[in-house]
Tab-separated table of C-alpha atoms in Angstrom:
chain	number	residue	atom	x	y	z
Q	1	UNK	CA	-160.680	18.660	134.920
Q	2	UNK	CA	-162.221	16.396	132.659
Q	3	UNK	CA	-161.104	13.128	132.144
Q	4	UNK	CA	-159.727	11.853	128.458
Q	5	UNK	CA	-161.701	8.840	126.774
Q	6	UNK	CA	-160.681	7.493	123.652
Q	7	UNK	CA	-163.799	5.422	123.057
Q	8	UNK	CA	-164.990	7.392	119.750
Q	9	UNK	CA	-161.191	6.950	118.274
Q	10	UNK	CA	-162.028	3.245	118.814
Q	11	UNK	CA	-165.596	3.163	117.294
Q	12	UNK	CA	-165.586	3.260	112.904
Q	13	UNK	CA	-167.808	5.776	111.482
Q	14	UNK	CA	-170.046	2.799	110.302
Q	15	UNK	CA	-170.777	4.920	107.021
Q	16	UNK	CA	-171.171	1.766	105.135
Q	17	UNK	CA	-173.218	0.012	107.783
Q	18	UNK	CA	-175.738	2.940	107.768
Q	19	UNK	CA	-175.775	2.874	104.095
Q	20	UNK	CA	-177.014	-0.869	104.289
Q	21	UNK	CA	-179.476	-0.376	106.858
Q	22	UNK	CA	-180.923	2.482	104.698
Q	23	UNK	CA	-181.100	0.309	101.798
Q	24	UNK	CA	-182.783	-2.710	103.874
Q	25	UNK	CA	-185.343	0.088	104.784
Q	26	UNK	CA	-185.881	1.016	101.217
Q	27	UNK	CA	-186.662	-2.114	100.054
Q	28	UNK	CA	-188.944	-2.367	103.033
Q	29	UNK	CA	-187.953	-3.959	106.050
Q	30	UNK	CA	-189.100	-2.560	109.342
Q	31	UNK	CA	-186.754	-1.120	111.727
Q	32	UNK	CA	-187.329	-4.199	113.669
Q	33	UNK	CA	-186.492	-6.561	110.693
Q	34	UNK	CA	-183.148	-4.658	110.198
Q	35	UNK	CA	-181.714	-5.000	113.697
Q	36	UNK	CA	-182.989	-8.437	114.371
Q	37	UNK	CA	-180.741	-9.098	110.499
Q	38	UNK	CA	-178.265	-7.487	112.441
Q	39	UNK	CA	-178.120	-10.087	115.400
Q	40	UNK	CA	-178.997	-13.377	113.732
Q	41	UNK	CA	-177.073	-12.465	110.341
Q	42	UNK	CA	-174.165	-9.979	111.162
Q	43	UNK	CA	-174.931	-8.492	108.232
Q	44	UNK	CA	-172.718	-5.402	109.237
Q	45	UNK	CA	-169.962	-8.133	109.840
Q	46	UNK	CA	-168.904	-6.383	113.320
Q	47	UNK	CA	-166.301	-8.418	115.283
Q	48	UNK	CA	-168.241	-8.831	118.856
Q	49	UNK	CA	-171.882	-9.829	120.012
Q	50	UNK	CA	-171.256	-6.430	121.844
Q	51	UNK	CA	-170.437	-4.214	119.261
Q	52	UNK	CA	-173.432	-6.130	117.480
Q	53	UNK	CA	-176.049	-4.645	119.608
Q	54	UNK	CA	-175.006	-1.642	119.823
């Protein structure tokens, strides 16, 4: 038997967050640009440094 996790119930769809990084992209920042935005700026405002670097 398989044991239950819960993790994906505790992780947000992060619609809005993809959204973002697709318009970054547009405007054209590199891959690269966008996640180090990510960790300096928070511009997805995620709660943890964890969650951030994910």
């Amino acid at each position: 038997m398989l044991d239950y996790k819960s993790t994906i119930k505790a992780r947000s769809y992060l619609y809005l967050e993809l959204k973002k990084a697709a318009s970054l992209y547009l405007q054209g920042f590199s891959i690269d640009d966008i996640r180090q935005k990510a960790l300096d700026e928070n511009i997805f405002s995620l709660n943890s440094e964890n969650r951030i670097k994910e």
